mmCIF file of C-alpha atoms and ligand atoms in Angstrom:
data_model
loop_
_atom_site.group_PDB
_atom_site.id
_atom_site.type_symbol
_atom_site.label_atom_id
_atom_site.label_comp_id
_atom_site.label_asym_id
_atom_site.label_seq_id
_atom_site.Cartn_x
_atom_site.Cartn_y
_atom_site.Cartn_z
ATOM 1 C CA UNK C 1 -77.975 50.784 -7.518
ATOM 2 C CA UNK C 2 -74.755 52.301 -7.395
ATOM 3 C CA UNK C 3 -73.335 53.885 -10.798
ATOM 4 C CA UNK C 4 -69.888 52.338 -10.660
ATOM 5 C CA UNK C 5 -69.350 53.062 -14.207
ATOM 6 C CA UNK C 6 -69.359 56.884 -14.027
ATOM 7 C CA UNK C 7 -65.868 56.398 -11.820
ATOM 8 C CA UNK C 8 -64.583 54.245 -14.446
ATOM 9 C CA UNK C 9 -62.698 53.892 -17.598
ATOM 10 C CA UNK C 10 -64.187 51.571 -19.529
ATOM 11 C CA UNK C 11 -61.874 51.733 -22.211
ATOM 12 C CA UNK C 12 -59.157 49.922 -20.550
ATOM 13 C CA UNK C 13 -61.795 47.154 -19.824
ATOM 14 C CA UNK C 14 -61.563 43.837 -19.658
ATOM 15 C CA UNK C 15 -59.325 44.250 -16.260
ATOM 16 C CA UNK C 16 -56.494 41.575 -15.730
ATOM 17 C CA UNK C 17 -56.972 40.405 -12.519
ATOM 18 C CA UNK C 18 -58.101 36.809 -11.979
ATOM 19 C CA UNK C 19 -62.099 35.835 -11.444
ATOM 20 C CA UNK C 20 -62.731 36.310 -7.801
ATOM 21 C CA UNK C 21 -59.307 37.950 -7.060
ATOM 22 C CA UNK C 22 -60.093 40.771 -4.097
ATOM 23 C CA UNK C 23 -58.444 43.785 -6.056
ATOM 24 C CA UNK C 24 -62.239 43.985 -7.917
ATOM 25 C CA UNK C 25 -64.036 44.344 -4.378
ATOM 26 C CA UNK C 26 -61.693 46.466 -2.921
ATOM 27 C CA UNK C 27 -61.991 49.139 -6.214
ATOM 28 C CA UNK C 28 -65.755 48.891 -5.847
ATOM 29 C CA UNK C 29 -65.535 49.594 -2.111
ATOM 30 C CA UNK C 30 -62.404 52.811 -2.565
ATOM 31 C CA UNK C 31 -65.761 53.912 -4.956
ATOM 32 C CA UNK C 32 -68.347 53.840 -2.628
ATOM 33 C CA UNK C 33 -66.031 55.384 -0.274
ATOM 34 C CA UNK C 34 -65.511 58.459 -2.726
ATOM 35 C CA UNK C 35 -68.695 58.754 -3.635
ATOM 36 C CA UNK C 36 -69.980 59.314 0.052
ATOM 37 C CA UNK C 37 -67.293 61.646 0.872
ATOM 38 C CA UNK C 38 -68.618 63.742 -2.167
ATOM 39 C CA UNK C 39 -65.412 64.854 -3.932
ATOM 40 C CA UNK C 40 -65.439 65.544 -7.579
ATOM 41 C CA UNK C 41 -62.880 63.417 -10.120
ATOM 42 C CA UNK C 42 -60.625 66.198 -10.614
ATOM 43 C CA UNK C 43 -60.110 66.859 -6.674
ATOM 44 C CA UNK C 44 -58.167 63.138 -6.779
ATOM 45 C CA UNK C 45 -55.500 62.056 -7.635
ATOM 46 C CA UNK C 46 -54.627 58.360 -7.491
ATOM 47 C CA UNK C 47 -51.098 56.867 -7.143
ATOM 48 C CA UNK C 48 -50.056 53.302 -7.693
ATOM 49 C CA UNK C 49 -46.901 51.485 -7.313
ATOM 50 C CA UNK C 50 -46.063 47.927 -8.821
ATOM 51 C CA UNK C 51 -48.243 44.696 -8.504
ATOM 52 C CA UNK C 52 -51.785 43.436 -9.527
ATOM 53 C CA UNK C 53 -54.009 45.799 -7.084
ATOM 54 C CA UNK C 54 -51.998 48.849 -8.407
ATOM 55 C CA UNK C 55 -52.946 48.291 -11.950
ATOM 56 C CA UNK C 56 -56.264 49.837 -10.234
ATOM 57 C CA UNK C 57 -55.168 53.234 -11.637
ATOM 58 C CA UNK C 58 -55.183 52.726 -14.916
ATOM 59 C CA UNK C 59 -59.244 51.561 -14.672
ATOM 60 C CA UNK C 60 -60.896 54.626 -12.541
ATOM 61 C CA UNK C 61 -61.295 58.035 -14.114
ATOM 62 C CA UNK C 62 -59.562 60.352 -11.691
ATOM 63 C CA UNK C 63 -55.744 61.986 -12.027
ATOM 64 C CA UNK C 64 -53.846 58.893 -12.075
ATOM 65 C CA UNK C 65 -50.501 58.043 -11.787
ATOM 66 C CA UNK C 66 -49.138 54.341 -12.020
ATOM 67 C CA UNK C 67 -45.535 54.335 -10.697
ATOM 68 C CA UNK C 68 -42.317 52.691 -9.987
ATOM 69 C CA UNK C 69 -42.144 49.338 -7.742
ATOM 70 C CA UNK C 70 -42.221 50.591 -4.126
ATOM 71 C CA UNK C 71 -42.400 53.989 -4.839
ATOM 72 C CA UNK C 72 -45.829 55.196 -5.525
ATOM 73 C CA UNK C 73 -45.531 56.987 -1.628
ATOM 74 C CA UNK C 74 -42.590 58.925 -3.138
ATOM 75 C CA UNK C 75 -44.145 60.233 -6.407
ATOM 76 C CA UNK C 76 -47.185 60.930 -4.097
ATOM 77 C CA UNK C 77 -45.356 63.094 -1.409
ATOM 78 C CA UNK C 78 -44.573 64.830 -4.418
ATOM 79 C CA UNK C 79 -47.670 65.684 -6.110
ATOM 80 C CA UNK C 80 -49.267 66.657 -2.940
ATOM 81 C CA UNK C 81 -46.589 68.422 -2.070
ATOM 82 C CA UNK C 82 -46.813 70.410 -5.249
ATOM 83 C CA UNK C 83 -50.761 70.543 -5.384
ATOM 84 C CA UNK C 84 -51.708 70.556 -1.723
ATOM 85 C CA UNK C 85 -55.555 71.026 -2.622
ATOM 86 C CA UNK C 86 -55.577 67.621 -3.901
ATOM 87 C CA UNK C 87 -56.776 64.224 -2.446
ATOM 88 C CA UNK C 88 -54.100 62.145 -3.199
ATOM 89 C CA UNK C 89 -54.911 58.307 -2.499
ATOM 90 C CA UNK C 90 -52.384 55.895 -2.921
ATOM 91 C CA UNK C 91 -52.943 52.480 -4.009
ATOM 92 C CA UNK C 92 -50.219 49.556 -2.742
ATOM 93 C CA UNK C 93 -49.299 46.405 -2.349
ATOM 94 C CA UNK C 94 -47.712 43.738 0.697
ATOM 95 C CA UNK C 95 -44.701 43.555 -1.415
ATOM 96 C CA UNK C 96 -44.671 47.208 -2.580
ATOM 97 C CA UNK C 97 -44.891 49.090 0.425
ATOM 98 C CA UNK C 98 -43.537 47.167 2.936
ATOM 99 C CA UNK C 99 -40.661 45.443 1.048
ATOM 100 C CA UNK C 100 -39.249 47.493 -1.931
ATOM 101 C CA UNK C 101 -40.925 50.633 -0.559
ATOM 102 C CA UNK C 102 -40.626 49.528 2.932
ATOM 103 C CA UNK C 103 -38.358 52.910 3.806
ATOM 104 C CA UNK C 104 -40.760 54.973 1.885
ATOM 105 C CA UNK C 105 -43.244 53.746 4.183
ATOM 106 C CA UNK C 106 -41.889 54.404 7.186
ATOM 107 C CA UNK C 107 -41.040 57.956 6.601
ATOM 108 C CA UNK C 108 -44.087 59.013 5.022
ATOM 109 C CA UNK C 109 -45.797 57.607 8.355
ATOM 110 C CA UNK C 110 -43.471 59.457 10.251
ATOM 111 C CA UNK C 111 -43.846 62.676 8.388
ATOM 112 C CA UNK C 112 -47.635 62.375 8.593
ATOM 113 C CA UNK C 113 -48.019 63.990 5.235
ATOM 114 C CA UNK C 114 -51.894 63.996 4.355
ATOM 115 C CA UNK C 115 -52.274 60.924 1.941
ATOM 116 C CA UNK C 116 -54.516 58.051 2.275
ATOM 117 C CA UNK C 117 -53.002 54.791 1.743
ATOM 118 C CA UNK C 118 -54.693 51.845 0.599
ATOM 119 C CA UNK C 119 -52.288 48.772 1.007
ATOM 120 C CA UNK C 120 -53.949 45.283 -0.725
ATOM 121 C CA UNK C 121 -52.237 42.677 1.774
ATOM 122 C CA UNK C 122 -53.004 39.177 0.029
ATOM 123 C CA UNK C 123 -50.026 38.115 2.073
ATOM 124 C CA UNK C 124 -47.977 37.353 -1.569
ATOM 125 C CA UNK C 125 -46.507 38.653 -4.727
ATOM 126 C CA UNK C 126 -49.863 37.671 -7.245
ATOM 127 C CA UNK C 127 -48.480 39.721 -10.259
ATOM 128 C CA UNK C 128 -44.257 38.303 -10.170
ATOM 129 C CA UNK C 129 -45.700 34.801 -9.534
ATOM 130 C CA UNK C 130 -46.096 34.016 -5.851
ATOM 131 C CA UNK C 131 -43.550 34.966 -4.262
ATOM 132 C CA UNK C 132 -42.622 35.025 -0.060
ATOM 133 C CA UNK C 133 -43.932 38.865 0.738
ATOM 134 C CA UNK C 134 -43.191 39.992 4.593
ATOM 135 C CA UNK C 135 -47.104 39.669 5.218
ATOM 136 C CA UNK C 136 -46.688 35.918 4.435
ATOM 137 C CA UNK C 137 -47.710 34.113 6.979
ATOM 138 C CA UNK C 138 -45.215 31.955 9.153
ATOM 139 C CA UNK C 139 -45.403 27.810 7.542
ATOM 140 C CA UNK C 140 -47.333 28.849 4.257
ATOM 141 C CA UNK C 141 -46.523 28.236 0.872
ATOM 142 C CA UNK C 142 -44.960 30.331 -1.799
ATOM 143 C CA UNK C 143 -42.961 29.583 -4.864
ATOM 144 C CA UNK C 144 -39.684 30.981 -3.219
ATOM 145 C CA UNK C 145 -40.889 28.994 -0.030
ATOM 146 C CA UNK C 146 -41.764 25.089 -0.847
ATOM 147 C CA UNK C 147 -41.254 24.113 2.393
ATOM 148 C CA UNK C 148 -43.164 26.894 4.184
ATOM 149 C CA UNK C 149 -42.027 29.961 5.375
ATOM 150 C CA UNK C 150 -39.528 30.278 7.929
ATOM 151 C CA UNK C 151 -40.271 34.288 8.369
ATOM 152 C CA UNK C 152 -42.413 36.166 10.635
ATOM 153 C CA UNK C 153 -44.984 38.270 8.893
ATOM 154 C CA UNK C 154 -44.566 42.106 9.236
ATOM 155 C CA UNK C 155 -48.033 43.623 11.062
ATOM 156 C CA UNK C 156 -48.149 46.965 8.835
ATOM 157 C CA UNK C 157 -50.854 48.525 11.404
ATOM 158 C CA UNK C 158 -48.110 48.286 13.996
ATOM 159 C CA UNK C 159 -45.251 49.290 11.890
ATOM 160 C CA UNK C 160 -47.354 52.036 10.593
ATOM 161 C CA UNK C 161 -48.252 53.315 14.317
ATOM 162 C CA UNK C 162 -44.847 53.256 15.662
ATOM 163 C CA UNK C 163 -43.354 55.082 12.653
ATOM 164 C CA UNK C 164 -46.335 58.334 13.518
ATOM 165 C CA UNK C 165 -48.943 57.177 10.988
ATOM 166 C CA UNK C 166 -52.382 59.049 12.412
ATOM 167 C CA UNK C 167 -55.055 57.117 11.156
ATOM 168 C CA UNK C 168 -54.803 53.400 11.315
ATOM 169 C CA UNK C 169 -57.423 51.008 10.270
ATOM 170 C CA UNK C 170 -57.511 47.618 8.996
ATOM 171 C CA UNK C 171 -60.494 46.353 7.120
ATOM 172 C CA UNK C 172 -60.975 42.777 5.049
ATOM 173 C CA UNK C 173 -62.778 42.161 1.559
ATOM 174 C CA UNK C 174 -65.020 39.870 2.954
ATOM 175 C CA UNK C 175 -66.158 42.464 5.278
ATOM 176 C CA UNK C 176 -67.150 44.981 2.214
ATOM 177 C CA UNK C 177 -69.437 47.608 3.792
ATOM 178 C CA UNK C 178 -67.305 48.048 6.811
ATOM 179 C CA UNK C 179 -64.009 48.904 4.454
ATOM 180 C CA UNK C 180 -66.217 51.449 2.648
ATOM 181 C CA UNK C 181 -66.261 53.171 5.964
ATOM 182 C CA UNK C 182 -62.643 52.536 6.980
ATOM 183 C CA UNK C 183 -61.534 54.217 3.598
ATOM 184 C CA UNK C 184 -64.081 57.319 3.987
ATOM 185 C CA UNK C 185 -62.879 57.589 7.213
ATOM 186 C CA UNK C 186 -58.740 57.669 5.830
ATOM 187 C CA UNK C 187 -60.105 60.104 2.898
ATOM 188 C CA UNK C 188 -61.532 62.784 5.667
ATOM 189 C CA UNK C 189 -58.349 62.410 7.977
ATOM 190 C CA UNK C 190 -56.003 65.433 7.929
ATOM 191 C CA UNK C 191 -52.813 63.106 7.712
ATOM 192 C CA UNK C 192 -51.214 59.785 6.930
ATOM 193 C CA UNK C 193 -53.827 57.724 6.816
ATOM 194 C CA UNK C 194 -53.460 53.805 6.297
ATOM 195 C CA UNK C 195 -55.803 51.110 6.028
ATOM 196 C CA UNK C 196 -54.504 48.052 5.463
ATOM 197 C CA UNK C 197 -56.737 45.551 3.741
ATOM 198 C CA UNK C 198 -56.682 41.688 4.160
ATOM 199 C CA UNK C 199 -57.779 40.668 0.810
ATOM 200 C CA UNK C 200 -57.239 37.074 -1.273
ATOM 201 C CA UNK C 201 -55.439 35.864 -4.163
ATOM 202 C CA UNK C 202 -56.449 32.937 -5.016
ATOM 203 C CA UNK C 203 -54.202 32.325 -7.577
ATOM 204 C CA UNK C 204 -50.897 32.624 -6.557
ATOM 205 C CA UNK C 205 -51.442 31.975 -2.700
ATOM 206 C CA UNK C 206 -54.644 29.824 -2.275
ATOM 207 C CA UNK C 207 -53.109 27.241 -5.509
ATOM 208 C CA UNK C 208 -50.133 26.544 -3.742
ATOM 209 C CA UNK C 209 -51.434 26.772 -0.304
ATOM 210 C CA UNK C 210 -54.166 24.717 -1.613
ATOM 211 C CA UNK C 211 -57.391 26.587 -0.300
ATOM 212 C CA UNK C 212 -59.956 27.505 -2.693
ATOM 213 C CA UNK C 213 -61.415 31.579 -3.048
ATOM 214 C CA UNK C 214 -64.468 30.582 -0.842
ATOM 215 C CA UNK C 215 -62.108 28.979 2.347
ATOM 216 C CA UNK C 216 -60.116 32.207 1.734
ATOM 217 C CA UNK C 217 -62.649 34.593 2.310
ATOM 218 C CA UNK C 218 -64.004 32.304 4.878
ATOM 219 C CA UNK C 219 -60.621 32.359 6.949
ATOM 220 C CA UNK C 220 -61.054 36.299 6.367
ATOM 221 C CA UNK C 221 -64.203 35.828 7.990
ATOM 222 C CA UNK C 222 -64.004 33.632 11.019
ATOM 223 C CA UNK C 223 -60.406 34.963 12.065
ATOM 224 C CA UNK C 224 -60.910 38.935 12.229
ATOM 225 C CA UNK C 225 -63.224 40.534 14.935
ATOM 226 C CA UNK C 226 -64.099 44.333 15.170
ATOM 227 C CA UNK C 227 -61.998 46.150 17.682
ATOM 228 C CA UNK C 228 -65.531 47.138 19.515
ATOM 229 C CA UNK C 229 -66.456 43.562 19.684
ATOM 230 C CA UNK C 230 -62.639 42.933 20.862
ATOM 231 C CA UNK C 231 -62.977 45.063 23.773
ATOM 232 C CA UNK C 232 -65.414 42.762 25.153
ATOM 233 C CA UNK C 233 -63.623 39.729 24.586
ATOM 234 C CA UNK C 234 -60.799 37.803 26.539
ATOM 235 C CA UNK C 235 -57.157 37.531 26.039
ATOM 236 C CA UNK C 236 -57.941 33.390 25.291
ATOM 237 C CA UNK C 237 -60.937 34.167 23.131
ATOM 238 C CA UNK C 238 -59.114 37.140 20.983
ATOM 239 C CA UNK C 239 -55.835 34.277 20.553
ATOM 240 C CA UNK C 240 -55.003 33.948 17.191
ATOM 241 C CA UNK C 241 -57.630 36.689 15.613
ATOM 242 C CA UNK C 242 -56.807 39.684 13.688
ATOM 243 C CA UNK C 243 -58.365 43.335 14.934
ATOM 244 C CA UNK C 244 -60.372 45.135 12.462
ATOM 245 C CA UNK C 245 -61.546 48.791 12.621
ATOM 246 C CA UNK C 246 -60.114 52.220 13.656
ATOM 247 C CA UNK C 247 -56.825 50.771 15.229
ATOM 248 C CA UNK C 248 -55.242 54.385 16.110
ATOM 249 C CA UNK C 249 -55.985 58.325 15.577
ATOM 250 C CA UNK C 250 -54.458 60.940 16.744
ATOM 251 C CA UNK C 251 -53.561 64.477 16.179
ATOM 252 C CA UNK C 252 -50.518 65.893 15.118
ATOM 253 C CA UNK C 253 -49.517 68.549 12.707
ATOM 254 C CA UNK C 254 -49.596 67.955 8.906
ATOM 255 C CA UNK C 255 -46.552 67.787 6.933
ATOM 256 C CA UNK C 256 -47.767 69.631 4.236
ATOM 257 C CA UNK C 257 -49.368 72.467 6.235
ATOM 258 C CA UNK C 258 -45.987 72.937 8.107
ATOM 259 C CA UNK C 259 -43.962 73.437 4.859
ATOM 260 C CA UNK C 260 -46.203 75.936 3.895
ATOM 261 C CA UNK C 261 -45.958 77.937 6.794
ATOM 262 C CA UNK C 262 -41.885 77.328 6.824
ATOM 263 C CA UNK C 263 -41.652 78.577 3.261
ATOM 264 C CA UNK C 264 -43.802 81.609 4.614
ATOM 265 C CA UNK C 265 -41.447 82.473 7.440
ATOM 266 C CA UNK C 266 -38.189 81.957 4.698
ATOM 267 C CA UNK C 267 -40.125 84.757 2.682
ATOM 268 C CA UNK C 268 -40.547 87.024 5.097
ATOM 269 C CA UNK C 269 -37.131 86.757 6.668
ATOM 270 C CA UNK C 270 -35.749 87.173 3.242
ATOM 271 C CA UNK C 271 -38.264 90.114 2.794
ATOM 272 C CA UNK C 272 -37.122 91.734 5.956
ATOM 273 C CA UNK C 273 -33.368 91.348 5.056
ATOM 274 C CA UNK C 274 -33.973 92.746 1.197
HETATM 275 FE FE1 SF4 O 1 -55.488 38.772 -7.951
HETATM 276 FE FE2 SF4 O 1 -53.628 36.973 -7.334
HETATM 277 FE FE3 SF4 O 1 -54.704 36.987 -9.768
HETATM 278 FE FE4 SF4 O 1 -53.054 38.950 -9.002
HETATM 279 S S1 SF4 O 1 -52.515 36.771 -9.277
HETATM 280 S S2 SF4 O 1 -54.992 39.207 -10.098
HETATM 281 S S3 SF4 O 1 -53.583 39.167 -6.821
HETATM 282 S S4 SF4 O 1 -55.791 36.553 -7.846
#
């Protein structure tokens, strides 16, 4: 049995997310994930941002930091920046990362600084009150959308790819084992690493969009396949299904590892002129 409570806080217990909301499975699996990688508490340090899955960091027991809305990749460049030895994981909303942090996003991909990024898509805003995110899906529900959504949801594996992101995975919270995986995977990368996680709220997108916490994790279910099983597939039977799995990695220089050795060549320029 797994000692969950050894990575927790349980002093800030009882959490407030909803019954059956996925921010719970998701923590358990980011715990798993540590624990198999083998760091210690004080090698991590966790950064959140705004919105129900990023009040995460106030209930594990690692260096935590719980941010600004949209900015939790900024105050996290900075700490590893500062503190380079550290595993800094960043926890992260739809709404947080890809709208109000959407440019922090981008150029942290781009940069390929070495953080692993956890971003909780439940394709709304739970913790504000529902609101249209840019994962909503095209002709659902949301309280700033009672017709349906007229907008085309943002893919944040592509997005994330394009910008220079070099680890890329996307993972579910039905599919709980396989995330544990995707996340030790993103913790062992040297570089951005992103998995994005398909995850439910059935509060503030299944009421509305009237489908209960079982038919959510269901649709989570029957609408992803693994991108092993999808190179075996056809373009007809993959329409309309969501890839899960490694998406992308590559190698590229680290950000952090290049500033060091551009501060080193400042110094000894500066040394040579003294
Ligand atoms: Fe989870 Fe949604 Fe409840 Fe927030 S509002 S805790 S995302 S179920």
């Amino acid at each position: 049995m797994f000692d969950y409570e050894k990575y927790l806080r349980l002093e800030m217990f009882p959490h407030i997310w909803c019954p059956g909301c996925g921010d719970g499975i998701v923590m358990k699996s980011l715990l798993r994930a540590i624990d198999r990688v083998g760091l210690q508490k004080d090698e991590i340090c966790m950064v959140s941002g705004i919105g129900c899955s990023s009040r995460l960091t106030g209930y594990v027991d690692f260096n935590t930091l719980h941010t600004t809305h949209g900015r939790p990749l900024a105050f996290a460049t900075g700490v590893k920046l500062a503190k380079p030895s550290l595993n800094v994981i960043v926890i992260t909303g739809d709404g947080d990362a890809l709208a109000i942090g959407g440019n922090h996003f981008i150029h942290a991909c781009r940069r390929n600084i070495d953080l692993t990024v956890l971003l909780f898509n439940n394709a709304t805003y739970g913790m504000t009150g529902g609101q249209l995110a840019p994962t909503t899906p095209t002709g659902k529900v949301a309280s700033t959308a009672r017709q349906g959504s007229i907008d085309p949801p943002f893919d944040a594996c592509k997005l994330a790819i394009a910008a220079g992101a070099t680890y890329v995975a996307r993972g579910t919270s039905y599919h709980s084992q396989q995330l544990d995986r995707l996340i030790e995977g993103g913790i062992k990368h040297k570089g951005f690493a992103l998995i994005e996680i398909l995850e439910n709220c059935n509060t503030y997108y299944g009421r509305p969009n009237k489908v209960s916490l079982l038919e959510l994790l269901q649709w989570e279910k029957d609408n992803t396949v693994n991108v092993k099983a999808a190179e075996r597939m056809t373009p007809e039977q993959l329409q309309g299904k969501i890839i899960t799995g490694v998406l992308h990695q590559a190698d590229r220089p680290e950000y952090v590892a290049m500033y060091e050795e551009h501060i080193a060549r400042a110094q000894a320029k500066a040394r040579a002129a003294a």
